[in-house]
PDB file of C-alpha atoms in Angstrom:
ATOM      1  CA  UNK A  59     164.746 106.543 127.603  1.00  0.00           C
ATOM      2  CA  UNK A  60     161.771 105.939 130.358  1.00  0.00           C
ATOM      3  CA  UNK A  61     160.548 109.503 129.388  1.00  0.00           C
ATOM      4  CA  UNK A  62     160.465 108.863 125.684  1.00  0.00           C
ATOM      5  CA  UNK A  63     158.911 105.701 126.439  1.00  0.00           C
ATOM      6  CA  UNK A  64     156.092 106.678 128.138  1.00  0.00           C
ATOM      7  CA  UNK A  65     155.605 110.110 126.133  1.00  0.00           C
ATOM      8  CA  UNK A  66     155.012 107.136 123.653  1.00  0.00           C
ATOM      9  CA  UNK A  67     152.929 105.299 125.898  1.00  0.00           C
ATOM     10  CA  UNK A  68     150.499 108.305 126.146  1.00  0.00           C
ATOM     11  CA  UNK A  69     150.401 109.530 122.641  1.00  0.00           C
ATOM     12  CA  UNK A  70     149.538 106.403 121.192  1.00  0.00           C
ATOM     13  CA  UNK A  71     146.750 106.183 124.255  1.00  0.00           C
ATOM     14  CA  UNK A  72     145.671 109.523 123.139  1.00  0.00           C
ATOM     15  CA  UNK A  73     145.604 108.369 119.419  1.00  0.00           C
ATOM     16  CA  UNK A  74     143.673 105.228 120.590  1.00  0.00           C
ATOM     17  CA  UNK A  75     141.221 107.333 122.583  1.00  0.00           C
ATOM     18  CA  UNK A  76     140.974 109.841 119.240  1.00  0.00           C
ATOM     19  CA  UNK A  77     139.781 107.133 117.022  1.00  0.00           C
ATOM     20  CA  UNK A  78     137.823 105.302 118.961  1.00  0.00           C
ATOM     21  CA  UNK A  79     136.034 108.732 120.016  1.00  0.00           C
ATOM     22  CA  UNK A  80     135.738 109.224 115.802  1.00  0.00           C
ATOM     23  CA  UNK A  81     134.380 105.706 115.877  1.00  0.00           C
ATOM     24  CA  UNK A  82     131.615 106.102 118.469  1.00  0.00           C
ATOM     25  CA  UNK A  83     130.700 109.419 116.974  1.00  0.00           C
ATOM     26  CA  UNK A  84     130.163 108.160 113.723  1.00  0.00           C
ATOM     27  CA  UNK A  85     128.309 105.179 114.780  1.00  0.00           C
ATOM     28  CA  UNK A  86     126.437 107.204 117.251  1.00  0.00           C
ATOM     29  CA  UNK A  87     125.569 110.081 114.637  1.00  0.00           C
ATOM     30  CA  UNK A  88     124.233 106.858 111.743  1.00  0.00           C
ATOM     31  CA  UNK A  89     121.968 105.801 114.664  1.00  0.00           C
ATOM     32  CA  UNK A  90     120.390 109.101 115.298  1.00  0.00           C
ATOM     33  CA  UNK A  91     120.294 109.861 111.172  1.00  0.00           C
ATOM     34  CA  UNK A  92     118.343 106.583 110.283  1.00  0.00           C
ATOM     35  CA  UNK A  93     116.443 106.785 113.579  1.00  0.00           C
ATOM     36  CA  UNK A  94     113.272 107.719 111.780  1.00  0.00           C
ATOM     37  CA  UNK A  95     109.459 106.328 111.993  1.00  0.00           C
ATOM     38  CA  UNK A  96     107.427 105.789 109.089  1.00  0.00           C
ATOM     39  CA  UNK A  97     103.595 105.079 109.077  1.00  0.00           C
ATOM     40  CA  UNK A  98     100.824 104.734 107.994  1.00  0.00           C
ATOM     41  CA  UNK A  99      96.728 105.116 108.138  1.00  0.00           C
ATOM     42  CA  UNK A 100      94.564 103.900 108.731  1.00  0.00           C
ATOM     43  CA  UNK A 101      95.344 100.919 110.168  1.00  0.00           C
ATOM     44  CA  UNK A 102      92.753  99.200 109.006  1.00  0.00           C
ATOM     45  CA  UNK A 103      90.296  99.856 105.585  1.00  0.00           C
ATOM     46  CA  UNK A 104      87.078  98.440 104.866  1.00  0.00           C
ATOM     47  CA  UNK A 105      85.535  98.757 101.833  1.00  0.00           C
ATOM     48  CA  UNK A 106      82.020  97.340 100.501  1.00  0.00           C
ATOM     49  CA  UNK A 107      80.471  96.998  96.798  1.00  0.00           C
ATOM     50  CA  UNK A 108      79.576  95.364  93.859  1.00  0.00           C
ATOM     51  CA  UNK A 109      81.546  93.233  91.861  1.00  0.00           C
ATOM     52  CA  UNK A 110      83.171  94.898  88.778  1.00  0.00           C
ATOM     53  CA  UNK A 111      82.777  97.974  90.884  1.00  0.00           C
ATOM     54  CA  UNK A 112      85.343 100.515  92.025  1.00  0.00           C
ATOM     55  CA  UNK A 113      86.027 102.156  95.498  1.00  0.00           C
ATOM     56  CA  UNK A 114      88.546 104.014  96.387  1.00  0.00           C
ATOM     57  CA  UNK A 115      89.507 105.710 100.075  1.00  0.00           C
ATOM     58  CA  UNK A 116      92.539 107.858 100.792  1.00  0.00           C
ATOM     59  CA  UNK A 117      95.423 106.565 103.095  1.00  0.00           C
ATOM     60  CA  UNK A 118      97.702 108.908 104.711  1.00  0.00           C
ATOM     61  CA  UNK A 119     101.329 108.258 104.933  1.00  0.00           C
ATOM     62  CA  UNK A 120     103.837 109.795 107.284  1.00  0.00           C
ATOM     63  CA  UNK A 121     107.305 109.722 108.484  1.00  0.00           C
ATOM     64  CA  UNK A 122     109.469 111.843 111.266  1.00  0.00           C
ATOM     65  CA  UNK A 123     113.012 112.839 110.837  1.00  0.00           C
ATOM     66  CA  UNK A 124     113.700 112.795 107.557  1.00  0.00           C
ATOM     67  CA  UNK A 125     111.928 112.423 104.017  1.00  0.00           C
ATOM     68  CA  UNK A 126     111.651 108.335 103.084  1.00  0.00           C
ATOM     69  CA  UNK A 127     111.520 106.557 100.119  1.00  0.00           C
ATOM     70  CA  UNK A 128     108.983 103.780 100.035  1.00  0.00           C
ATOM     71  CA  UNK A 129     107.909 101.357  97.864  1.00  0.00           C
ATOM     72  CA  UNK A 130     104.064 100.141  98.106  1.00  0.00           C
ATOM     73  CA  UNK A 131     102.549  96.624  97.284  1.00  0.00           C
ATOM     74  CA  UNK A 132      99.823  94.440  98.322  1.00  0.00           C
ATOM     75  CA  UNK A 133      99.706  91.139  99.694  1.00  0.00           C
ATOM     76  CA  UNK A 134      96.548  89.306  99.891  1.00  0.00           C
ATOM     77  CA  UNK A 135      95.537  86.138 101.772  1.00  0.00           C
ATOM     78  CA  UNK A 136      94.244  82.834 100.213  1.00  0.00           C
ATOM     79  CA  UNK A 137      91.707  81.926 103.018  1.00  0.00           C
ATOM     80  CA  UNK A 138      89.588  83.553 104.928  1.00  0.00           C
ATOM     81  CA  UNK A 139      90.145  84.005 108.686  1.00  0.00           C
ATOM     82  CA  UNK A 140      90.739  86.176 111.390  1.00  0.00           C
ATOM     83  CA  UNK A 141      94.601  85.616 111.063  1.00  0.00           C
ATOM     84  CA  UNK A 142      96.582  88.842 110.918  1.00  0.00           C
ATOM     85  CA  UNK A 143     100.256  87.332 110.762  1.00  0.00           C
ATOM     86  CA  UNK A 144     101.781  88.761 107.607  1.00  0.00           C
ATOM     87  CA  UNK A 145     103.451  84.856 106.248  1.00  0.00           C
ATOM     88  CA  UNK A 146      99.425  84.248 105.494  1.00  0.00           C
ATOM     89  CA  UNK A 147      99.561  86.461 102.795  1.00  0.00           C
ATOM     90  CA  UNK A 148     101.275  85.531  99.856  1.00  0.00           C
ATOM     91  CA  UNK A 149      99.290  86.111  97.049  1.00  0.00           C
ATOM     92  CA  UNK A 150      99.549  89.312  94.706  1.00  0.00           C
ATOM     93  CA  UNK A 151      96.418  91.406  93.406  1.00  0.00           C
ATOM     94  CA  UNK A 152      97.006  89.997  90.079  1.00  0.00           C
ATOM     95  CA  UNK A 153      96.541  86.017  91.627  1.00  0.00           C
ATOM     96  CA  UNK A 154      93.710  87.143  93.681  1.00  0.00           C
ATOM     97  CA  UNK A 155      91.852  88.620  90.881  1.00  0.00           C
ATOM     98  CA  UNK A 156      92.104  92.474  92.028  1.00  0.00           C
ATOM     99  CA  UNK A 157      92.529  95.800  90.127  1.00  0.00           C
ATOM    100  CA  UNK A 158      93.933  98.124  92.143  1.00  0.00           C
ATOM    101  CA  UNK A 159      95.289 101.457  91.297  1.00  0.00           C
ATOM    102  CA  UNK A 160      97.820 103.198  93.778  1.00  0.00           C
ATOM    103  CA  UNK A 161     101.058 104.447  93.442  1.00  0.00           C
ATOM    104  CA  UNK A 162     103.906 101.839  93.620  1.00  0.00           C
ATOM    105  CA  UNK A 163     106.545 104.344  95.009  1.00  0.00           C
ATOM    106  CA  UNK A 164     106.682 107.074  96.731  1.00  0.00           C
ATOM    107  CA  UNK A 165     108.758 110.146  98.687  1.00  0.00           C
ATOM    108  CA  UNK A 166     107.182 110.561 101.919  1.00  0.00           C
ATOM    109  CA  UNK A 167     108.135 113.969 103.450  1.00  0.00           C
ATOM    110  CA  UNK A 168     105.977 114.282 106.698  1.00  0.00           C
ATOM    111  CA  UNK A 169     103.123 113.196 105.587  1.00  0.00           C
ATOM    112  CA  UNK A 170     101.846 112.513 102.495  1.00  0.00           C
ATOM    113  CA  UNK A 171      98.276 111.501 100.864  1.00  0.00           C
ATOM    114  CA  UNK A 172      97.608 108.655  98.551  1.00  0.00           C
ATOM    115  CA  UNK A 173      94.343 107.621  96.542  1.00  0.00           C
ATOM    116  CA  UNK A 174      93.778 103.716  96.738  1.00  0.00           C
ATOM    117  CA  UNK A 175      91.063 102.302  94.645  1.00  0.00           C
ATOM    118  CA  UNK A 176      90.182  98.237  94.177  1.00  0.00           C
ATOM    119  CA  UNK A 177      87.520  96.798  91.827  1.00  0.00           C
ATOM    120  CA  UNK A 178      87.299  92.546  92.466  1.00  0.00           C
ATOM    121  CA  UNK A 179      87.049  90.620  89.686  1.00  0.00           C
ATOM    122  CA  UNK A 180      84.814  88.351  91.210  1.00  0.00           C
ATOM    123  CA  UNK A 181      82.234  87.376  94.367  1.00  0.00           C
ATOM    124  CA  UNK A 182      83.586  87.457  97.448  1.00  0.00           C
ATOM    125  CA  UNK A 183      85.099  88.232 101.254  1.00  0.00           C
ATOM    126  CA  UNK A 184      88.861  89.854 100.290  1.00  0.00           C
ATOM    127  CA  UNK A 185      91.980  90.241 102.765  1.00  0.00           C
ATOM    128  CA  UNK A 186      94.987  91.673 102.159  1.00  0.00           C
ATOM    129  CA  UNK A 187      97.554  93.961 103.548  1.00  0.00           C
ATOM    130  CA  UNK A 188      98.836  97.256 101.838  1.00  0.00           C
ATOM    131  CA  UNK A 189     102.481  97.373 102.648  1.00  0.00           C
ATOM    132  CA  UNK A 190     104.804 100.681 102.710  1.00  0.00           C
ATOM    133  CA  UNK A 191     108.584  99.304 102.692  1.00  0.00           C
ATOM    134  CA  UNK A 192     111.220 101.846 102.629  1.00  0.00           C
ATOM    135  CA  UNK A 193     113.888 101.395  99.932  1.00  0.00           C
ATOM    136  CA  UNK A 194     116.548 101.221 103.024  1.00  0.00           C
ATOM    137  CA  UNK A 195     115.617  98.082 103.917  1.00  0.00           C
ATOM    138  CA  UNK A 196     114.360  99.319 106.991  1.00  0.00           C
ATOM    139  CA  UNK A 197     111.295  97.370 108.474  1.00  0.00           C
ATOM    140  CA  UNK A 198     108.235  98.913 106.646  1.00  0.00           C
ATOM    141  CA  UNK A 199     104.223  99.272 108.028  1.00  0.00           C
ATOM    142  CA  UNK A 200     101.269  98.283 106.513  1.00  0.00           C
ATOM    143  CA  UNK A 201      97.695  98.573 106.827  1.00  0.00           C
ATOM    144  CA  UNK A 202      94.983  95.573 106.939  1.00  0.00           C
ATOM    145  CA  UNK A 203      92.385  95.537 103.659  1.00  0.00           C
ATOM    146  CA  UNK A 204      89.182  93.900 104.254  1.00  0.00           C
ATOM    147  CA  UNK A 205      87.117  94.060 101.033  1.00  0.00           C
ATOM    148  CA  UNK A 206      83.312  92.725 100.447  1.00  0.00           C
ATOM    149  CA  UNK A 207      82.316  92.297  96.783  1.00  0.00           C
ATOM    150  CA  UNK A 208      78.674  91.412  96.173  1.00  0.00           C
ATOM    151  CA  UNK A 209      77.358  90.288  93.103  1.00  0.00           C
ATOM    152  CA  UNK A 210      74.769  92.982  91.543  1.00  0.00           C
ATOM    153  CA  UNK A 211      71.029  90.931  91.835  1.00  0.00           C
ATOM    154  CA  UNK A 212      69.233  92.318  88.899  1.00  0.00           C
ATOM    155  CA  UNK A 213      66.395  90.069  89.167  1.00  0.00           C
ATOM    156  CA  UNK A 214      65.584  91.837  92.238  1.00  0.00           C
ATOM    157  CA  UNK A 215      64.488  94.611  90.664  1.00  0.00           C
ATOM    158  CA  UNK A 216      62.878  91.963  87.519  1.00  0.00           C
ATOM    159  CA  UNK A 217      61.037  90.703  90.267  1.00  0.00           C
ATOM    160  CA  UNK A 218      59.603  93.800  90.866  1.00  0.00           C
ATOM    161  CA  UNK A 219      58.236  94.788  87.815  1.00  0.00           C
ATOM    162  CA  UNK A 220      55.329  92.287  87.774  1.00  0.00           C
ATOM    163  CA  UNK A 221      54.264  93.096  91.256  1.00  0.00           C
ATOM    164  CA  UNK A 222      53.654  96.934  90.263  1.00  0.00           C
ATOM    165  CA  UNK A 223      52.340  95.389  86.812  1.00  0.00           C
ATOM    166  CA  UNK A 224      50.051  93.228  89.320  1.00  0.00           C
ATOM    167  CA  UNK A 225      49.013  96.099  91.209  1.00  0.00           C
ATOM    168  CA  UNK A 226      48.748  98.636  87.843  1.00  0.00           C
ATOM    169  CA  UNK A 227      46.439  96.070  86.596  1.00  0.00           C
ATOM    170  CA  UNK A 228      44.611  95.106  89.365  1.00  0.00           C
ATOM    171  CA  UNK A 229      44.031  98.960  89.865  1.00  0.00           C
ATOM    172  CA  UNK A 230      42.570  99.437  86.221  1.00  0.00           C
ATOM    173  CA  UNK A 231      40.149  96.498  86.892  1.00  0.00           C
ATOM    174  CA  UNK A 232      38.866  97.784  90.056  1.00  0.00           C
ATOM    175  CA  UNK A 233      38.675 101.001  88.033  1.00  0.00           C
ATOM    176  CA  UNK A 234      36.568  99.600  85.578  1.00  0.00           C
ATOM    177  CA  UNK A 235      34.783  97.485  87.758  1.00  0.00           C
ATOM    178  CA  UNK A 236      33.684 100.419  89.531  1.00  0.00           C
ATOM    179  CA  UNK A 237      33.000 102.511  86.099  1.00  0.00           C
ATOM    180  CA  UNK A 238      30.859  99.336  85.214  1.00  0.00           C
ATOM    181  CA  UNK A 239      28.922  99.345  88.145  1.00  0.00           C
ATOM    182  CA  UNK A 240      28.341 103.203  88.063  1.00  0.00           C
ATOM    183  CA  UNK A 241      27.292 102.514  84.821  1.00  0.00           C
ATOM    184  CA  UNK A 242      24.576  99.819  85.519  1.00  0.00           C
ATOM    185  CA  UNK A 243      23.349 101.760  88.875  1.00  0.00           C
ATOM    186  CA  UNK A 244      22.866 105.011  86.379  1.00  0.00           C
ATOM    187  CA  UNK A 245      20.738 102.960  83.824  1.00  0.00           C
ATOM    188  CA  UNK A 246      18.970 101.771  86.580  1.00  0.00           C
ATOM    189  CA  UNK A 247      17.915 104.527  88.173  1.00  0.00           C
ATOM    190  CA  UNK A 248      17.537 106.302  84.603  1.00  0.00           C
ATOM    191  CA  UNK A 249      14.935 103.340  83.606  1.00  0.00           C
ATOM    192  CA  UNK A 250      13.392 103.827  86.553  1.00  0.00           C
ATOM    193  CA  UNK A 251      13.074 107.079  86.600  1.00  0.00           C
ATOM    194  CA  UNK A 252      11.388 106.632  83.185  1.00  0.00           C
ATOM    195  CA  UNK A 253       8.951 103.962  84.281  1.00  0.00           C
ATOM    196  CA  UNK A 254       7.746 106.120  87.192  1.00  0.00           C
ATOM    197  CA  UNK A 255       7.271 109.344  84.655  1.00  0.00           C
ATOM    198  CA  UNK A 256       5.417 107.169  82.338  1.00  0.00           C
ATOM    199  CA  UNK A 257       2.806 105.957  84.933  1.00  0.00           C
ATOM    200  CA  UNK A 258       2.579 109.300  86.314  1.00  0.00           C
ATOM    201  CA  UNK A 259       1.475 110.279  82.791  1.00  0.00           C
ATOM    202  CA  UNK A 260      -0.881 107.967  82.545  1.00  0.00           C
ATOM    203  CA  UNK A 261      -2.459 108.256  85.932  1.00  0.00           C
ATOM    204  CA  UNK A 262      -2.412 112.279  84.818  1.00  0.00           C
ATOM    205  CA  UNK A 263      -4.202 111.045  81.406  1.00  0.00           C
ATOM    206  CA  UNK A 264      -6.696 108.677  82.831  1.00  0.00           C
ATOM    207  CA  UNK A 265      -7.828 111.478  85.672  1.00  0.00           C
ATOM    208  CA  UNK A 266      -8.279 114.182  83.116  1.00  0.00           C
ATOM    209  CA  UNK A 267     -10.998 111.594  81.640  1.00  0.00           C
TER     210      UNK A 267
END
């Protein structure tokens, strides 16, 4: 009886140990499968352009371990500052007044390149973050965005035209003055030559008489 009881105890112990091994192995394998890394480069992206002008830059996405389905979206900061705390970025691109072009969903296999294009509707400085968020709920990564949008000042070129016109008119005036002076001098020289020649001819006539 005691031998039978001991045999049952050993069998139950081995069974429980086997179940624990299976559970432990499953947990270990699941953690290994889900232990991949995703990344985005560059960590900060800078844009500068005129208001209403589209600017584009290349962004590199990468993953290690397996292909990752991910969503891409942006968040924007209401006020400017040096903060890089994600909770300070609460506005959507529509609320911020920015037109963006980029793929909203991607499948990242080791390395993928995407193009991010930005077209600001208003003049000012923009601060945002481009977020790559895996669909399985794992923690996402982001790239900070800074954009300086400046209104095109057409008056600068318009104001340059009068200055060029002034230079042109001034040049024409100087050329005209030079021409008049040359004409006066030529007339004076010709007149003096005529007077001298007439006096010379008179003196010759008087001498011959």
